[in-house]
XYZ file of C-alpha atoms in Angstrom:
487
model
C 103.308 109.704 44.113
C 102.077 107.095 41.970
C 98.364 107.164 40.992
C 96.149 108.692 43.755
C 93.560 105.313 43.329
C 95.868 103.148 42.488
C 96.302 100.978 45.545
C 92.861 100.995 45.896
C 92.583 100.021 42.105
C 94.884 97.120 41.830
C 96.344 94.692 44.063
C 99.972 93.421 44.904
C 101.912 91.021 42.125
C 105.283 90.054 43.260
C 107.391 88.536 40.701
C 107.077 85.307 39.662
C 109.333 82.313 40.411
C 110.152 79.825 37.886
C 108.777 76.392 38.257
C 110.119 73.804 41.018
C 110.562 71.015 38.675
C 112.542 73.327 36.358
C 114.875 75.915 38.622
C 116.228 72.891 40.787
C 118.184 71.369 37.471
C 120.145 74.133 37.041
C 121.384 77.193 39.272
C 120.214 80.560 37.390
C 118.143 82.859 39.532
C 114.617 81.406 40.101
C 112.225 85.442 39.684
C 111.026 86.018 36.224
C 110.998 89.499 35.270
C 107.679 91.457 35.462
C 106.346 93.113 32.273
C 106.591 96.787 32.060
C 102.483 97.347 32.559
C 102.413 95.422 35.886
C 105.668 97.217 36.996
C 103.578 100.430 36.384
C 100.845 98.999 37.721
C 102.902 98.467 41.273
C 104.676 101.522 41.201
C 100.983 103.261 40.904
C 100.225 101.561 44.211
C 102.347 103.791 46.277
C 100.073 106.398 48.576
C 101.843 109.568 48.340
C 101.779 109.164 51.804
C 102.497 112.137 54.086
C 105.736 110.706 56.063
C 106.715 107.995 53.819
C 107.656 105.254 56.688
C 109.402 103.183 54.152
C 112.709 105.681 54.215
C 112.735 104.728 57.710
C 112.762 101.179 57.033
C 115.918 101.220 54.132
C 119.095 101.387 55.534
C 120.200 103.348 52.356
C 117.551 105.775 52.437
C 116.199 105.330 49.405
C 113.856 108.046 47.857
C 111.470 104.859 47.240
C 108.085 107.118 46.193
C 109.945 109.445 44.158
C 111.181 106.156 41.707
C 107.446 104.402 42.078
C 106.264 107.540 40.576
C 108.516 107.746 38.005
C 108.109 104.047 37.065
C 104.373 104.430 36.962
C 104.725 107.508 34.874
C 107.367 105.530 32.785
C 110.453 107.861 33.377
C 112.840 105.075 33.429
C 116.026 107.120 33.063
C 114.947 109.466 35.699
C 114.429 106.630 38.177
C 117.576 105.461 37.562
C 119.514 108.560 38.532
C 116.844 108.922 41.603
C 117.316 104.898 42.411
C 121.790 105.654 42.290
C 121.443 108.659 44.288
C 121.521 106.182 47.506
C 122.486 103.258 46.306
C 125.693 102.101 44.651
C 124.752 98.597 43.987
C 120.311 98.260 43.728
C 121.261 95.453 41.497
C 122.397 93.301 44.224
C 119.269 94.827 47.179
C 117.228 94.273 44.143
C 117.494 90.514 44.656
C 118.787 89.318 48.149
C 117.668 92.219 50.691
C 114.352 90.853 52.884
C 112.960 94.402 52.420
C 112.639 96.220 55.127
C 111.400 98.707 53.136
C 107.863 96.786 52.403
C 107.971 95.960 56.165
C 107.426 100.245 56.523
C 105.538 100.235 54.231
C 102.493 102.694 54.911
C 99.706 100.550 52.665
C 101.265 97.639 54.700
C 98.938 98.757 57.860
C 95.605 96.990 56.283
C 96.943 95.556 53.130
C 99.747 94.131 50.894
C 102.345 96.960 50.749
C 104.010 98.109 47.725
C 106.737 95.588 45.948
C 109.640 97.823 46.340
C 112.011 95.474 45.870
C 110.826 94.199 42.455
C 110.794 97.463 41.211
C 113.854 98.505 42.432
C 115.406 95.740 40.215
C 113.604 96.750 37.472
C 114.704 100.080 37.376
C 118.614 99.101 37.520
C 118.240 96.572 35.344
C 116.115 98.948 32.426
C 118.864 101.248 33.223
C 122.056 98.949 32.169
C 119.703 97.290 29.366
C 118.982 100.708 27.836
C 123.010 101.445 28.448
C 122.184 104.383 30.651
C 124.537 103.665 33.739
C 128.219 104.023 32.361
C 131.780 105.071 33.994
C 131.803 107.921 35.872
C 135.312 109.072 36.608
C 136.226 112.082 38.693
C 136.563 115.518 37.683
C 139.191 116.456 40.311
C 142.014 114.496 41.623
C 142.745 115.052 45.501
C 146.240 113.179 45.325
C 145.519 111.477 48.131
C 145.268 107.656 48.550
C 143.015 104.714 50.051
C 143.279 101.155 50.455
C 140.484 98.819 50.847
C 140.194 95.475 52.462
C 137.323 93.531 51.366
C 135.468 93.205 47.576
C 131.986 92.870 49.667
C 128.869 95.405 49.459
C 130.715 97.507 52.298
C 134.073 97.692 50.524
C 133.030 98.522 47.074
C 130.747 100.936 47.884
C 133.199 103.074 49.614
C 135.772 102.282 46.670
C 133.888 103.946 44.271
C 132.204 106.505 46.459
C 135.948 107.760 47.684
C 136.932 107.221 43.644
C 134.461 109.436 42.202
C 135.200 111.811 45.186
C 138.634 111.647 43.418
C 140.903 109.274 45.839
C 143.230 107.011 44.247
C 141.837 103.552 45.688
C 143.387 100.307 45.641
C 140.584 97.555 46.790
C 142.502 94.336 48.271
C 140.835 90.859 48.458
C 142.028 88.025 50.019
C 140.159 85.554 47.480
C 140.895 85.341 43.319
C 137.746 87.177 42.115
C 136.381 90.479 43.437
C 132.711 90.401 45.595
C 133.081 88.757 49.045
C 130.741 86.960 49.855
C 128.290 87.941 46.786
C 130.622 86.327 44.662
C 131.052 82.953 47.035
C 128.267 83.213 49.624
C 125.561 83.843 47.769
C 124.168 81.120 46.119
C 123.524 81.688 41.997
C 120.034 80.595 41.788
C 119.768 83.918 44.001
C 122.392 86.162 42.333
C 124.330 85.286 38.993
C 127.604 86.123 39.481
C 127.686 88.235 36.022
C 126.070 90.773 37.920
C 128.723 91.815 39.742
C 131.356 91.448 37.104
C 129.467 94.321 35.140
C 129.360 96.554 38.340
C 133.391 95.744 38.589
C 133.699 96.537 35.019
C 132.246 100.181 35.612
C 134.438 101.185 39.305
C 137.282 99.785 36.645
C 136.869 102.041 34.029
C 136.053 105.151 36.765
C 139.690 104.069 37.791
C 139.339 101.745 41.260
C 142.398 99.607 41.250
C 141.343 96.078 42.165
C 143.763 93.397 43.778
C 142.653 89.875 44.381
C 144.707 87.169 46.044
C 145.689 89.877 48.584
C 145.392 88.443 52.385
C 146.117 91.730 54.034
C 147.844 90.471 57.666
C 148.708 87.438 55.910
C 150.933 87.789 52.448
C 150.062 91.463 52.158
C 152.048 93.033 55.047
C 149.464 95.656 56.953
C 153.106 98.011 57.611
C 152.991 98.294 53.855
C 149.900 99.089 53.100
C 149.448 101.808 56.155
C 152.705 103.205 55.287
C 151.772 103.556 51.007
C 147.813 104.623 51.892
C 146.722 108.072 53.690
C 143.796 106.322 54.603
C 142.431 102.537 55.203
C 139.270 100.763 55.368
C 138.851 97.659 56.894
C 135.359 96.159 55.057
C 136.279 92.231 55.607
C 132.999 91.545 56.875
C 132.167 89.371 59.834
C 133.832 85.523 59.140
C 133.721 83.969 62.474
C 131.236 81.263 62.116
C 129.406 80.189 65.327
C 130.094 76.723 66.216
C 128.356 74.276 67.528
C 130.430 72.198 70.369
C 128.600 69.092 71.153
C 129.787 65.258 70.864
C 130.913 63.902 67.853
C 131.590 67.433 66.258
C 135.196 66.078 64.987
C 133.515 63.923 62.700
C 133.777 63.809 58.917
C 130.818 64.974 57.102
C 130.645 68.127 59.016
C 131.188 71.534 57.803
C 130.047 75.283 58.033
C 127.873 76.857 55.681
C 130.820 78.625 54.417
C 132.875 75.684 53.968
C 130.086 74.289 51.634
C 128.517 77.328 49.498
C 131.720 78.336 48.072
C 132.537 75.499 46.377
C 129.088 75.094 44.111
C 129.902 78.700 43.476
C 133.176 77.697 42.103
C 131.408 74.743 40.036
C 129.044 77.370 38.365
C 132.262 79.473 37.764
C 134.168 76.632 36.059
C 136.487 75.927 38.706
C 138.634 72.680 39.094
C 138.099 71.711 42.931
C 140.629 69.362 44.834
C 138.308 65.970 45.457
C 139.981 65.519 48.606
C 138.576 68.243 50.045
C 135.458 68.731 47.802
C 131.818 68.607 49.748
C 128.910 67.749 47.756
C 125.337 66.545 49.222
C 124.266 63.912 45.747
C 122.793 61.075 47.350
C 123.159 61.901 50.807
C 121.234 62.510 53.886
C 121.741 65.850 55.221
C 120.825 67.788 57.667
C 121.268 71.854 58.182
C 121.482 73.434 61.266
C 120.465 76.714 61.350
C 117.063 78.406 60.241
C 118.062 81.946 58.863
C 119.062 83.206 55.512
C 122.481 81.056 55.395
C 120.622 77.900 55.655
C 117.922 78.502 53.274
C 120.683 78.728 51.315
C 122.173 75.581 52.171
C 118.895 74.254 51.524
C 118.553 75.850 47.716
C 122.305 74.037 46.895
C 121.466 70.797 48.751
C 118.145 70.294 46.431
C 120.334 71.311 42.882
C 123.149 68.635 44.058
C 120.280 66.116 44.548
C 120.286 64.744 47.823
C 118.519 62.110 49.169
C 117.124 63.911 51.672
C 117.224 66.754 53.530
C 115.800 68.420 57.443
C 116.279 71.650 58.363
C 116.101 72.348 62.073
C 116.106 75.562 63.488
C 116.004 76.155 67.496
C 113.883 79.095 67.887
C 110.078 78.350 67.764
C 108.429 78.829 64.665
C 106.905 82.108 63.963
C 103.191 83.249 63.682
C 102.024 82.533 59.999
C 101.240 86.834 60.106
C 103.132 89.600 61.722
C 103.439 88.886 65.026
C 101.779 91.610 67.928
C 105.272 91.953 69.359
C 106.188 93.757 66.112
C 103.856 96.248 65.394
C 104.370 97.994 61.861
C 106.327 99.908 60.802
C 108.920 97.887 62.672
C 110.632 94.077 60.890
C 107.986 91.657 61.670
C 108.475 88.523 63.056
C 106.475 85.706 61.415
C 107.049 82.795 58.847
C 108.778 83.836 55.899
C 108.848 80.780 53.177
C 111.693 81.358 50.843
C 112.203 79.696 47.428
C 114.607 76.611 48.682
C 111.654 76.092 50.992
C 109.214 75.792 48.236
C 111.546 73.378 46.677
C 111.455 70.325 49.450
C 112.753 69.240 52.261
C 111.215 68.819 55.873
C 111.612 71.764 58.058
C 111.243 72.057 61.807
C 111.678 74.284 64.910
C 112.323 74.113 68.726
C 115.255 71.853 68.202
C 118.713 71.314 69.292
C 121.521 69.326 68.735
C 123.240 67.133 71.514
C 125.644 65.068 69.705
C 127.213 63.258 66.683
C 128.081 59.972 65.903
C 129.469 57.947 63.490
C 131.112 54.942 61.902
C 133.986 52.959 62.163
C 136.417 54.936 59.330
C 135.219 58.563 61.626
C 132.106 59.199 59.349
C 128.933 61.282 60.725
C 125.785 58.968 60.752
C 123.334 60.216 63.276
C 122.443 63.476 64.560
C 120.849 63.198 68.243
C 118.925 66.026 69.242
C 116.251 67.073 71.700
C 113.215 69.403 71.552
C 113.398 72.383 73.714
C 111.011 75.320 74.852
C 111.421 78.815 73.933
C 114.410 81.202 74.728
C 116.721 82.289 76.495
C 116.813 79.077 78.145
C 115.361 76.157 75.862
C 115.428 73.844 78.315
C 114.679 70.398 77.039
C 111.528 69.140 77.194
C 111.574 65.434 78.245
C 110.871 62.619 76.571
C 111.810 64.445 73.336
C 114.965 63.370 72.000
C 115.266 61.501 68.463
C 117.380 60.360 66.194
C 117.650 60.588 62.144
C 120.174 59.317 59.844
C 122.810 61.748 58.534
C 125.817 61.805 55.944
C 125.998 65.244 56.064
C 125.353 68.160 58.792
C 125.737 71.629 57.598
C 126.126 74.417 60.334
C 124.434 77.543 59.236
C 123.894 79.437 62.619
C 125.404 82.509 62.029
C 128.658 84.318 62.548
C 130.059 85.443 65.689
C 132.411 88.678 64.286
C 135.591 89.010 62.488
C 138.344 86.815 62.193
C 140.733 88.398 64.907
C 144.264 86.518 64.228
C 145.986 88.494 61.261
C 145.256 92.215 60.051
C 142.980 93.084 62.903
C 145.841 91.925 65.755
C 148.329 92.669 63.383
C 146.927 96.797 63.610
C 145.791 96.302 66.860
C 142.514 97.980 66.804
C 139.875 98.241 70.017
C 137.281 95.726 69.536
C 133.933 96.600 70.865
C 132.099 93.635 73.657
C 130.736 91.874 71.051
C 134.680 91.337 69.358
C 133.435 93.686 66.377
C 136.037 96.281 65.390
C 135.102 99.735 67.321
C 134.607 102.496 65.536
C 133.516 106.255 66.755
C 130.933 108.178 65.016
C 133.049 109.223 62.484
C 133.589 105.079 61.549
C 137.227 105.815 62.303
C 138.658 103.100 64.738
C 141.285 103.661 67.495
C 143.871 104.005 65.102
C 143.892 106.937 63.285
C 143.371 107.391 59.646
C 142.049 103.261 59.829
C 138.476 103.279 59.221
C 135.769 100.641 59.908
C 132.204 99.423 57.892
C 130.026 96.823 57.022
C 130.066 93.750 59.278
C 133.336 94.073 60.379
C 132.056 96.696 62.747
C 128.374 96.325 62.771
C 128.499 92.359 63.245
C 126.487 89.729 60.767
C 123.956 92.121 59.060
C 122.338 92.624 55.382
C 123.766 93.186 52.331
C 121.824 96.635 52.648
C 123.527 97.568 55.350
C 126.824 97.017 54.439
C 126.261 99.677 51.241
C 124.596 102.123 53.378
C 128.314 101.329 55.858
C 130.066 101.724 53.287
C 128.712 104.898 51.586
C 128.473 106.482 55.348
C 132.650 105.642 56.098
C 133.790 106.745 52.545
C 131.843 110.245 53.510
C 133.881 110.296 56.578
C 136.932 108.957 54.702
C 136.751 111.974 52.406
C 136.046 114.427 55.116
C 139.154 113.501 57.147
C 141.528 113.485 54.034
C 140.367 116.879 52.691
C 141.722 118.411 56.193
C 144.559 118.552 54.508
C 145.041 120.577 51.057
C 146.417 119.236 47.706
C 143.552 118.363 45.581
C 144.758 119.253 41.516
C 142.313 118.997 38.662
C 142.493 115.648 37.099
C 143.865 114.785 33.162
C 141.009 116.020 30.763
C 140.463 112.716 29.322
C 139.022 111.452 32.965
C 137.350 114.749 33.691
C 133.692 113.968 32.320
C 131.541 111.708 33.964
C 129.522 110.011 31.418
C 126.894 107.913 33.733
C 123.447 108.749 34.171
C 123.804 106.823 37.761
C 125.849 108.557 40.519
């Protein structure tokens, strides 16, 4: 796979980011794409290594030398069918998975591993440039029916795995546009939102039937829908945020992540939002709470909306600057990873916790109190530590605890597992039959990665259980030829 010198020849590029000064005025995505030669170049680096480690480390499974070598070799629309062979979506991996891949990565043991990730979005992206990845409607139509409930990675890729398995889906989401939390979690700086709408266009066309505004449990009865469907699959990821329950929490000024993300993502979508309830961080003091993905996120919108400051605290120490002992390769490393937001201000710090809020006269957060604290499980304070900074507005990015129980999930009265996920067996199916289970709804708070390799796994098992019973016809000759290079 690639060329046999080549990672002895040439040395890692990643893809460049646009300029600070430039990407924080406006909220497209902040990589430049690579030229073709260096994309060769990097795909030429991979070691045609004996037990290529960096399967293990891609949920999806991936066939990541096979596509390095075709890049390098500059067999675009073969990688393209090899790249959609595992994955529904690369286009969205492409750009917000952390790679776990280059964490397996064999050349990683002594040097910079290969830039999967880059290359991965390369490939997709050649592939709907060159108009290579098209529709691809069944051939045979089981007569059988699925509903969906979520428009995340785990919902759509079971849609149109289970569609072009030749299911009649219906995909329900509770919010006006199709995605989940792609479409209003993700910030756009990482992931414009026109990349999904092309992805929608194609499970359209290959004849997934898409219903927004649809609150399954709520003004979508869950009777109905288990009594129209021969199958369901519950892909509503995991909403629960984790709170944080100190003094002064009822203050104004302080919201979840997902309280504030959304709306900017409505802004860049042209959006009217009420002002009464609308959250914005111009000219203020804020401060996020949380040190993972969520908040760097935070952190990305907080700089665009121009505030006049902003901390980041996070209370687990701060990693080793290189992979720490305690996770040996191939395994995810634990050090300091500094993502763009980070490069674009702010003052970030570790070993810190909250103890309380408070405020003005009129109810309005102006001081966070917190304390610095030694390592976990315990982080006990360490005394003589505790400060004070000025605050107009505290965002709490610290996770998510599970799905949101009261509705659809009491409502069918599924077992939940002891962390409150839904429980599903091997098969993904949970303890009601024919309802199935995927993505963080069962799994917990995960990657975006995960959820498509969920997703792919449960419409497998989907399929399996709804072929036990016959009636599959052929389907109307104007549907029955697939027409996409990608499957």
């Amino acid at each position: 796979m690639g060329k046999d010198t080549g990672f002895i020849e040439y040395g890692q590029e990643h893809a460049q980011r646009r300029p600070v000064t430039q990407r924080v005025n406006d909220w497209f995505e902040i990589y430049v794409d690579s030229p073709e030669d260096k994309l060769r170049r990097q795909g030429a680096r991979c070691m045609d290594c004996g037990v290529p480690f960096c399967h293990t480390g891609c949920p999806v499974n991936n066939i990541i030398p096979d596509w390095n070598d075709l890049v390098y070799r500059g067999r675009w629309k073969e990688a393209v069918r090899q790249l959609h062979a595992t994955n529904n979506f690369p286009e969205f991996t492409g750009r917000i998975c952390p790679a776990p891949c280059e964490a397996a990565c064999v050349l990683g043991i002594n040097a910079p591993p290969v830039t999967i990730r880059e290359i991965e979005k390369s490939i997709v992206e050649r592939g709907f440039q060159e108009g290579w990845i098209l529709p691809q409607p069944p051939k045979v139509r089981s007569g059988k029916s699925v509903a969906i409930v979520g428009s995340g990675p785990a919902g759509l890729a079971a849609a149109q795995q289970l569609r072009r398995a030749g299911h009649a889906v219906t995909v329900y989401e509770k919010a006006d546009r199709i995605g989940g939390l792609l479409r209003y979690g993700i910030p756009n700086f990482k992931m414009e939102k026109h990349i999904i709408d092309r992805r929608v266009e194609q499970m359209s066309a290959e004849g997934v039937r898409f219903v927004t505004n649809a609150h399954v449990g709520a003004n979508v009865a869950v009777e109905e829908l288990r009594h129209k469907f021969d199958a369901m699959v519950l892909a509503g990821g995991s909403e629960q945020p984790r709170d944080l329950k100190v003094p002064g929490r009822e203050l104004k000024g302080i919201h979840f992540a997902m309280e504030f993300l959304p709306q900017q993502n409505r802004r860049c979508l042209g959006d009217s939002l009420d002002p009464a309830s609308e959250i914005l961080a111009t000219g203020k003091r804020v401060v996020i709470i949380g040190g993972g993905d969520t908040g760097a996120d935070c952190l990305g919108t907080v700089h665009r909306q121009k505030a006049l400051s902003v901390h980041q605290f996070e209370i687990m120490p701060m990693p080793p600057q290189e992979r720490s002992p305690q996770t040996p390769w191939p395994l995810w490393p634990l050090q300091l990873r500094t993502e763009g937001a980070h490069e674009e201000g702010g003052i970030r710090d570790w070993s810190i916790a909250t103890t309380k809020f408070t405020g003005d006269e009129h109810g309005n957060v102006k001081q966070l109190h917190a304390v610095r604290v030694g390592p976990a499980p315990k982080f006990d304070p360490v005394p003589g530590s505790e400060f004070d900074i000025e605050a107009d507005l505290i965002l709490i990015a610290m996770g998510f605890l599970g799905p949101v129980r009261n509705g659809m999930i009491e409502q069918l009265d599924v077992a939940l597992d002891p962390r409150g996920n839904v429980a599903a067996d091997a098969r993904y199916m949970t303890s009601v039959p024919g309802v199935f289970a995927a993505g963080d709804m069962r799994r917990g708070q995960s990657l975006v990665v995960w959820a498509i390799a969920e997703g792919r796994k449960t419409a497998a098992c989907v399929d399996e259980y709804l072929k036990a019973e016959p009636g599959a016809r052929p389907v109307a000759s104007s549907a029955a030829k697939p027409q996409a290079v990608a499957s």
